[in-house]
Short mmCIF file of C-alpha atoms (C1' of nucleotides) in Angstrom, two decimals:
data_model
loop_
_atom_site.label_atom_id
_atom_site.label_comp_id
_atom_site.label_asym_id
_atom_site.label_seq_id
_atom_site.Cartn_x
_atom_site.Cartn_y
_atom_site.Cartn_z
CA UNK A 1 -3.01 31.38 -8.43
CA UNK A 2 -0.34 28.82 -7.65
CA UNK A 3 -0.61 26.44 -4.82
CA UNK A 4 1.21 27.04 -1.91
CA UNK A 5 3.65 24.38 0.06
CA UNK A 6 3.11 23.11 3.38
CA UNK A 7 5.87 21.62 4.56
CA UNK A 8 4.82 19.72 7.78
CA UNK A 9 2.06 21.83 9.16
CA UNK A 10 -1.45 22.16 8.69
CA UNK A 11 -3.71 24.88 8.19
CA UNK A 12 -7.18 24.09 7.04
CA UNK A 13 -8.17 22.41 9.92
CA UNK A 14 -11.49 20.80 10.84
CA UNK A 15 -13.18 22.67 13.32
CA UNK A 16 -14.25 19.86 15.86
CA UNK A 17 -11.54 17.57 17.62
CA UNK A 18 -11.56 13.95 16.63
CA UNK A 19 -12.75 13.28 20.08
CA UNK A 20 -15.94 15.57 19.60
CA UNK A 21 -16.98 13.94 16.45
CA UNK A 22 -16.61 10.50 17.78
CA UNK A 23 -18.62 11.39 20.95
CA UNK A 24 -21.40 12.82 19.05
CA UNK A 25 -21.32 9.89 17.17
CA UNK A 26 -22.04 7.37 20.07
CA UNK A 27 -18.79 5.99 20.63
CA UNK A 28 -17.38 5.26 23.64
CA UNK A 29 -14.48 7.39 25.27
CA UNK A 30 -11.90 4.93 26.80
CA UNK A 31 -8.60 6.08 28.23
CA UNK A 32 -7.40 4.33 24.89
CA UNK A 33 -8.76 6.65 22.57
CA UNK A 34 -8.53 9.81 24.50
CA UNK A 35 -4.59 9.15 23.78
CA UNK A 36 -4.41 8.20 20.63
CA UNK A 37 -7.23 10.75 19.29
CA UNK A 38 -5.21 13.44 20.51
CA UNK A 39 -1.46 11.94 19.30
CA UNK A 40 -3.85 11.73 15.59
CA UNK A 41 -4.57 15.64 16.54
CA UNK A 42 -1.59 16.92 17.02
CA UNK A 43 0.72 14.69 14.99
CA UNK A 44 2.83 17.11 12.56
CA UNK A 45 1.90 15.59 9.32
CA UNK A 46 1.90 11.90 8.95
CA UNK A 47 2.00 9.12 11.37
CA UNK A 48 2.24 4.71 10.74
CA UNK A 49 1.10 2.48 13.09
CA UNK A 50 3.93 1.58 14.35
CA UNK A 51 5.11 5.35 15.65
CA UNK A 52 1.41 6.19 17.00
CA UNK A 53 2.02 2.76 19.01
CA UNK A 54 4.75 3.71 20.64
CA UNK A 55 3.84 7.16 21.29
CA UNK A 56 0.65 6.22 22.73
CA UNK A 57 2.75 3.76 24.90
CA UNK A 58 4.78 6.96 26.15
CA UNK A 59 1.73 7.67 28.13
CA UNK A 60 0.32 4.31 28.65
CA UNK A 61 2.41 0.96 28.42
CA UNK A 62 -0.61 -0.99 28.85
CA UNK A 63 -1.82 0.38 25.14
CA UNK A 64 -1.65 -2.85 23.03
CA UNK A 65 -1.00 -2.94 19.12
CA UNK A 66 -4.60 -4.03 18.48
CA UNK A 67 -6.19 -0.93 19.98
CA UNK A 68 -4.20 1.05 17.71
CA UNK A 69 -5.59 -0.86 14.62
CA UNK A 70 -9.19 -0.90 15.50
CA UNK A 71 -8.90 2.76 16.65
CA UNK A 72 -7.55 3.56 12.83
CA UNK A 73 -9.69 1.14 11.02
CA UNK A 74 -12.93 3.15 13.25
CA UNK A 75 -11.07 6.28 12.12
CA UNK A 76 -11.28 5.40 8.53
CA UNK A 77 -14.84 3.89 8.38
CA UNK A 78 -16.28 7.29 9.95
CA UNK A 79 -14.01 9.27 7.53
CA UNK A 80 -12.16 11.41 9.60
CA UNK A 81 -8.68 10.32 8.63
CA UNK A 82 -7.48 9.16 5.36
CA UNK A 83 -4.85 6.02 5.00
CA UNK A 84 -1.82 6.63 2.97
CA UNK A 85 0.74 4.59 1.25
CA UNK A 86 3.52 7.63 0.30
CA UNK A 87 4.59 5.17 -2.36
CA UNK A 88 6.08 2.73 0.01
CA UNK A 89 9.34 4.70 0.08
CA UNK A 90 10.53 2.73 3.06
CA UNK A 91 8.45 -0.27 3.93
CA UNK A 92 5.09 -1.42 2.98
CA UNK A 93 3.45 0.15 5.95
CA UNK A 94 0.36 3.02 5.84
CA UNK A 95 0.32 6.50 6.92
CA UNK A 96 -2.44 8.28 8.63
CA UNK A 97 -3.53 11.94 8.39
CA UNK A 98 -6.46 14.22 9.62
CA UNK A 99 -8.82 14.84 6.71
CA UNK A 100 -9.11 18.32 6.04
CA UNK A 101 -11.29 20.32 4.15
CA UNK A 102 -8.83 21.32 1.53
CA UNK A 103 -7.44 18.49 -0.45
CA UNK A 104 -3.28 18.66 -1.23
CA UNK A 105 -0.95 16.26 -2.44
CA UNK A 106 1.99 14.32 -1.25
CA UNK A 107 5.14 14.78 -2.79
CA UNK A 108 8.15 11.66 -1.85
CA UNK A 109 12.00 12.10 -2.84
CA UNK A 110 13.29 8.81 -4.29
CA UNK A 111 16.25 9.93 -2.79
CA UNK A 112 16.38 10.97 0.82
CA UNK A 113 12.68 10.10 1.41
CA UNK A 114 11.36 13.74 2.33
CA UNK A 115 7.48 14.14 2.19
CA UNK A 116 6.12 17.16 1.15
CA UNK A 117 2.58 18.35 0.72
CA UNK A 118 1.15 20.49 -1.77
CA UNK A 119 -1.91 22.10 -1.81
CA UNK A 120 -3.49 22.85 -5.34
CA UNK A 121 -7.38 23.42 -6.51
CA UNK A 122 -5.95 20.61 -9.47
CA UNK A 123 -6.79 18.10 -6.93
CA UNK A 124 -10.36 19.43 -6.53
CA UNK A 125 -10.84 19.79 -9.70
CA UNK A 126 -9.94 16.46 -10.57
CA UNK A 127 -12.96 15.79 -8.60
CA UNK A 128 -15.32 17.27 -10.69
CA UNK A 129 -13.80 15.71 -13.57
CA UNK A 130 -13.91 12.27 -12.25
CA UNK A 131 -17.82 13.12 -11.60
CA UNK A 132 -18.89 14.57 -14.85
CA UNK A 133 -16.70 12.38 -16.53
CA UNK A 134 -17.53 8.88 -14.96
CA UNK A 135 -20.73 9.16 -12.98
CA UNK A 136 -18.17 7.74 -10.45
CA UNK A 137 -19.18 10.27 -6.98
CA UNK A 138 -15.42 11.14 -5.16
CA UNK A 139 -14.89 10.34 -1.91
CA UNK A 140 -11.66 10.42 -1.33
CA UNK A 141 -8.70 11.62 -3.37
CA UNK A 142 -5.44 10.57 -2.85
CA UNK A 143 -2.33 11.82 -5.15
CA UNK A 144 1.01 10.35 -4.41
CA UNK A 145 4.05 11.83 -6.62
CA UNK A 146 7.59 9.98 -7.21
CA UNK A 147 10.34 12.99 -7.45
CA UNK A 148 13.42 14.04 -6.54
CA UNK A 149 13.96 16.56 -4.36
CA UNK A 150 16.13 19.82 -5.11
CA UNK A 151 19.13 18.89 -3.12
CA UNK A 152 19.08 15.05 -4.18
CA UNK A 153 19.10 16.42 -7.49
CA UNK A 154 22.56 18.14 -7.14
CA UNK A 155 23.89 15.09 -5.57
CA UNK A 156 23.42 13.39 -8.72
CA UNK B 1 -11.19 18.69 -24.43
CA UNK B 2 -12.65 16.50 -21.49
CA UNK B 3 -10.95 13.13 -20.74
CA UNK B 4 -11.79 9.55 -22.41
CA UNK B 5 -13.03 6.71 -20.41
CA UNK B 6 -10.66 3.78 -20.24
CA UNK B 7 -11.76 0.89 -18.77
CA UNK B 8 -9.80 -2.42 -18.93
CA UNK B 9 -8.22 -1.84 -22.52
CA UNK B 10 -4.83 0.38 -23.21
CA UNK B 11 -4.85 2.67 -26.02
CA UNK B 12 -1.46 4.11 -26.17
CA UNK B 13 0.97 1.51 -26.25
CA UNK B 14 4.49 2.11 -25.61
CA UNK B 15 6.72 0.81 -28.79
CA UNK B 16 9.27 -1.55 -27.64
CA UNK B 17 8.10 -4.59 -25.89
CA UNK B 18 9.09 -5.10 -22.05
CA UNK B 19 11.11 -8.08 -23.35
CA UNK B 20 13.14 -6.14 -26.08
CA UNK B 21 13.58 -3.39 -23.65
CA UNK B 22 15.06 -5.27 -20.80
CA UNK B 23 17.08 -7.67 -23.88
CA UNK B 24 18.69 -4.13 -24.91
CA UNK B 25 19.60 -2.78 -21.25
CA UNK B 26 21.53 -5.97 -20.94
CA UNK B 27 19.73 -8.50 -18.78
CA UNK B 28 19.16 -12.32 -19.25
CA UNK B 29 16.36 -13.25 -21.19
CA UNK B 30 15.18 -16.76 -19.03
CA UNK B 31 12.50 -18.75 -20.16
CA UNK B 32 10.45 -16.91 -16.34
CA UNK B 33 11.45 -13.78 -17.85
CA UNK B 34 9.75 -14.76 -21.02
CA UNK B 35 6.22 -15.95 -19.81
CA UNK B 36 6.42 -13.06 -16.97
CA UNK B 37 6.91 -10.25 -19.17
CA UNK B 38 4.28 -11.52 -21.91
CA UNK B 39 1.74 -11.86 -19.04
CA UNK B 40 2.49 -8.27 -18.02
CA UNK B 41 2.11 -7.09 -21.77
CA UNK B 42 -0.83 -8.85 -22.44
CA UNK B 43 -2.81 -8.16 -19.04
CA UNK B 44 -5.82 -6.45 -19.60
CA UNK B 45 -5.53 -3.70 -16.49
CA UNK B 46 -4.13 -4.59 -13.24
CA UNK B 47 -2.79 -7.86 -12.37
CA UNK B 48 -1.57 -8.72 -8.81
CA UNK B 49 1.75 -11.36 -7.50
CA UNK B 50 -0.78 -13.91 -6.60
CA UNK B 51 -2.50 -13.85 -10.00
CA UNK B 52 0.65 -13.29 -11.96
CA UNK B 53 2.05 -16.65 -10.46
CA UNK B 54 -0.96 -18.32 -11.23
CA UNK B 55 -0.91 -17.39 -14.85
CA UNK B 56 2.78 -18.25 -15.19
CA UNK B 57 2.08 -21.28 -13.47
CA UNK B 58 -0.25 -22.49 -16.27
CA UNK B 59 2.51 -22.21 -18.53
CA UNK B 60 5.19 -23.65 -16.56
CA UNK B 61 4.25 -24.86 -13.02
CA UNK B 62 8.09 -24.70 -11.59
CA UNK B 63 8.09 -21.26 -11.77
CA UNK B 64 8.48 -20.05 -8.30
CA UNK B 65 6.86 -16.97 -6.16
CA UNK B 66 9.86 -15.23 -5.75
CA UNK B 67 10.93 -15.13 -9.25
CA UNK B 68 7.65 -13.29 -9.53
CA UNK B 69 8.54 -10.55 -6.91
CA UNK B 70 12.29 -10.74 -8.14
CA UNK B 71 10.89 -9.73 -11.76
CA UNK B 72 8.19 -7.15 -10.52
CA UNK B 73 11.47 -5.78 -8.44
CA UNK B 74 13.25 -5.31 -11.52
CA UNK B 75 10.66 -3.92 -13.86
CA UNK B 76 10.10 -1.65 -11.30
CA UNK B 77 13.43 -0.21 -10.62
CA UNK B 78 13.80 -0.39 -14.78
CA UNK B 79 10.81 2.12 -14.36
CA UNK B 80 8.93 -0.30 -16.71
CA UNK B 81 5.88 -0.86 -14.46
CA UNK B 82 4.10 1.14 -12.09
CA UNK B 83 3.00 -0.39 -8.31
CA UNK B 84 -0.54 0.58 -7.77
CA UNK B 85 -2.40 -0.12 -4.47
CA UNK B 86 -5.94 0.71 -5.85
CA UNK B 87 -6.76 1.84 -2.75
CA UNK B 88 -6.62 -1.40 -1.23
CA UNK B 89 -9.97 -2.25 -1.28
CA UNK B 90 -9.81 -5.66 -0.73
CA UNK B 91 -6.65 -6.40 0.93
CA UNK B 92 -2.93 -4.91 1.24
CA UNK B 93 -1.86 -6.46 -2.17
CA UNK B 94 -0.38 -4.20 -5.19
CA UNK B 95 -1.23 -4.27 -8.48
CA UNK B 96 1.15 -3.74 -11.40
CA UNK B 97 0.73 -2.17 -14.95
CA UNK B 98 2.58 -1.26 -18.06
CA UNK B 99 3.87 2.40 -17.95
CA UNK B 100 2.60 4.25 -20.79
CA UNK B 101 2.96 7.57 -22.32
CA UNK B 102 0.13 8.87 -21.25
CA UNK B 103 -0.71 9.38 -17.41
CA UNK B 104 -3.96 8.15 -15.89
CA UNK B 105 -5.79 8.06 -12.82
CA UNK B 106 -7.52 5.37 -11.48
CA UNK B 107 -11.08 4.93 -9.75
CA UNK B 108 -12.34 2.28 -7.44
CA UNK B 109 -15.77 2.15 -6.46
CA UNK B 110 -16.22 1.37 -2.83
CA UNK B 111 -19.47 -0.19 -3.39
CA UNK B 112 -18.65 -3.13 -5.73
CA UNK B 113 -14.55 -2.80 -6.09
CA UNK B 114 -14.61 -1.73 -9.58
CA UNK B 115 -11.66 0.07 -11.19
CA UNK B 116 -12.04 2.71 -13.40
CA UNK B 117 -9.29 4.60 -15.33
CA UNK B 118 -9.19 8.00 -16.82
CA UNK B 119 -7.10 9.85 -19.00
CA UNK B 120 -7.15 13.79 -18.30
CA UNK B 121 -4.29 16.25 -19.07
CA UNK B 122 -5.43 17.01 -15.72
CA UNK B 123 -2.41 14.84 -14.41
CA UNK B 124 0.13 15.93 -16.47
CA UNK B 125 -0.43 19.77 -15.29
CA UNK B 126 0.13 18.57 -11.76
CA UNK B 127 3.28 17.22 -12.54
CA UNK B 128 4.08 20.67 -14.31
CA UNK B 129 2.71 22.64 -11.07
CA UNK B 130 4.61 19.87 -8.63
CA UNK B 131 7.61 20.51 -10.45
CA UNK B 132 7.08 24.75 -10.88
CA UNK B 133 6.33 24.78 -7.60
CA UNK B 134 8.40 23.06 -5.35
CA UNK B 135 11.38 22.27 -7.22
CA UNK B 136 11.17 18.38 -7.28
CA UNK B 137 11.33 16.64 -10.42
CA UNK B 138 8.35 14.38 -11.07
CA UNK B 139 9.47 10.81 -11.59
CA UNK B 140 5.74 9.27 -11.83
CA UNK B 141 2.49 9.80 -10.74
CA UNK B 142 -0.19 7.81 -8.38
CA UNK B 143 -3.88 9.47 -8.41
CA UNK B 144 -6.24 7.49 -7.26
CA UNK B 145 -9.85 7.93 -6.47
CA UNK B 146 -12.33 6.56 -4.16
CA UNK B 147 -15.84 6.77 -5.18
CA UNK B 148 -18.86 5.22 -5.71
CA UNK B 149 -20.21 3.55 -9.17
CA UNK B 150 -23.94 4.93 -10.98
CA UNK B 151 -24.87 1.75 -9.78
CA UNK B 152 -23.66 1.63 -6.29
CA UNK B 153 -25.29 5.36 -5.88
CA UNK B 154 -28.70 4.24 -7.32
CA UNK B 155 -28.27 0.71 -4.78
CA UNK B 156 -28.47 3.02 -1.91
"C1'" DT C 1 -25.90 -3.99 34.22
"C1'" DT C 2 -24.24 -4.87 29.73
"C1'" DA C 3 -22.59 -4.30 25.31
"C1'" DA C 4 -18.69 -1.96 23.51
"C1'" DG C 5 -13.95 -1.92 23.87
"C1'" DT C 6 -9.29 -3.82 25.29
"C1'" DG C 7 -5.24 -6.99 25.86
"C1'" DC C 8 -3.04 -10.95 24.56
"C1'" DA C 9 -1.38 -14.30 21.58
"C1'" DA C 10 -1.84 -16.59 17.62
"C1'" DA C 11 -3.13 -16.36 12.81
"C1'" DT C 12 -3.08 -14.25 8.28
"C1'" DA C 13 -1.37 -11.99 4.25
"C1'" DT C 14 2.12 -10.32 1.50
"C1'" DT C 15 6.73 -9.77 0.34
"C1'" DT C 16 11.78 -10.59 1.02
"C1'" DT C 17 16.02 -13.20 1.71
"C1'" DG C 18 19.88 -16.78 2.30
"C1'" DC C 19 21.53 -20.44 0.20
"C1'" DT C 20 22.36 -23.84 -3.28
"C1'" DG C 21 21.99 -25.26 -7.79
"C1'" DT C 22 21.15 -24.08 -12.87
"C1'" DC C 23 21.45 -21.91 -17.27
"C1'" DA C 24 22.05 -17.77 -20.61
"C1'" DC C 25 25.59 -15.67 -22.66
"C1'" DG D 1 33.21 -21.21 -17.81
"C1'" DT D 2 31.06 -17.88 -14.96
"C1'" DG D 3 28.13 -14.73 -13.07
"C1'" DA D 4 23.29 -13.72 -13.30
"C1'" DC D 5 19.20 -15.88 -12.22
"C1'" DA D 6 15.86 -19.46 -10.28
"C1'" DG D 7 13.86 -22.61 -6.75
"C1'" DC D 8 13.03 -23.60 -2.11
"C1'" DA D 9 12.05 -22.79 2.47
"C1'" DA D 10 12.33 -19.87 6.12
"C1'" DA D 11 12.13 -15.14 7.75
"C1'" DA D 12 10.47 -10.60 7.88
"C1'" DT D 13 6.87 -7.15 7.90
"C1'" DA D 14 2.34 -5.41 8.63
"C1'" DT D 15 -2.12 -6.20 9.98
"C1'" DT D 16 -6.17 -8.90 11.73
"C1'" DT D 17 -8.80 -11.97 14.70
"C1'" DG D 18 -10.77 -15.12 18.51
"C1'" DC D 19 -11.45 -15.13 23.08
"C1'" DA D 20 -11.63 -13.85 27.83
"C1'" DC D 21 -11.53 -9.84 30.71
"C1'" DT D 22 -12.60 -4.84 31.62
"C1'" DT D 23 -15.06 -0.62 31.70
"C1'" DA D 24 -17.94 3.46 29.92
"C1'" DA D 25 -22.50 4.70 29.80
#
DNA sequence: TTAAGTGCAAATATTTTGCTGTCAC
DNA sequence: GTGACAGCAAAATATTTGCACTTAA
């Protein structure tokens, strides 16, 4: 069957909270990373680290730039979210997201800049490929297209 | 038929070189342009700015950093290269390659850094299903995979 | 109590830009 | 000759780090 779009919402999610994980895991639970756990949670598709900054400060002005940076760079180690680029459509900055089970794609307009996400079973089974293929094992996947969006196409 | 592994050597060559290509769109043909393009032909993968100005150094050591990032700028809005990030395994740089015909994926191994490519007509259907699917014409297309080498798995 | 975590400021890394001078056409 | 391009240095952008202080466990 043909994958579905997801336009800004999620709907394989992971059953435990960021928070949970990262307790059971040892770490410690600081004001810090109550906040910016649950902005992670609940952010509708993709945040920088520039917009989790401020929206962490929204609740705590004391929340400093370099919390934000270890708290992603902790994130990523333990594999619970995945850093994306979104081929540098605007800036050189990364994107984070909540890894889910389901891989998808991301989908960025030349044009206007729109994100979209696409989920597809080509993405998993690019997985298997890359294993039986390579010997590489997958960890991660990440597929980033360059289009043009219906409307921007019109415009042209 | 189950994809080829590439590694560090380009089968399927576009026709024109990058130089004759730019020559016939119009542009000047400076002695930079010269050494820059040939470096970007003859690179065997992936090269980076730093290492690009290094090589074009050895040929002529005025050539200056920006021409380097003015030249990837243009190549890339010619939509002669591609910008990879390769998963930035080892720093935020890019790395830029020689668009070819064929569409490829690449692999890092987390372990050692390695890059792997891949050919697999698995790419080229998800720019078919991207494009069936959501409506956005496919410009280009980024897969990349993180993984870990036969080696790195046996190291562990 | 104490080691993990935070804030701050400065450093680092990469890429871009304003301006002036040069060269391909 | 002239406009596209190059060199230079400084700026911009994004992220990381050393160190002293704070706090969760």
């Amino acid at each position: 069957q043909p994958g579905r779009i997801k336009v800004e919402l999620m709907t394989t999610r992971p059953v435990s909270t960021l928070l949970e994980v990262l307790d059971e895991r040892g770490f410690r639970m600081t004001r810090q990373r109550r906040i910016l756990l649950e902005l992670l949670e609940n952010a509708s598709g993709h945040v920088n680290a520039k917009d989790l900054l401020r929206l962490a400060q929204q609740r705590d002005p004391s929340i400093n730039r370099a919390t934000v940076y270890r708290t992603l760079s902790l994130l990523k180690g333990e594999g619970l979210i995945d850093e994306l680029d979104l081929l540098h459509l605007d800036g050189e900055e990364h994107f984070y997201e909540r890894r889910r089970p389901q891989d998808h794609l991301h989908i960025g307009c030349v044009g206007c800049g729109r994100i979209l996400e696409m989920e597809t079973n080509l993405v998993d089974r690019l997985n298997t490929e890359v294993q039986v293929t390579t010997g590489f094992r997958p960890d991660s996947i990440r597929v980033e297209v360059r289009a043009l969006c219906p409307e921007c196409q019109k415009r042209q």
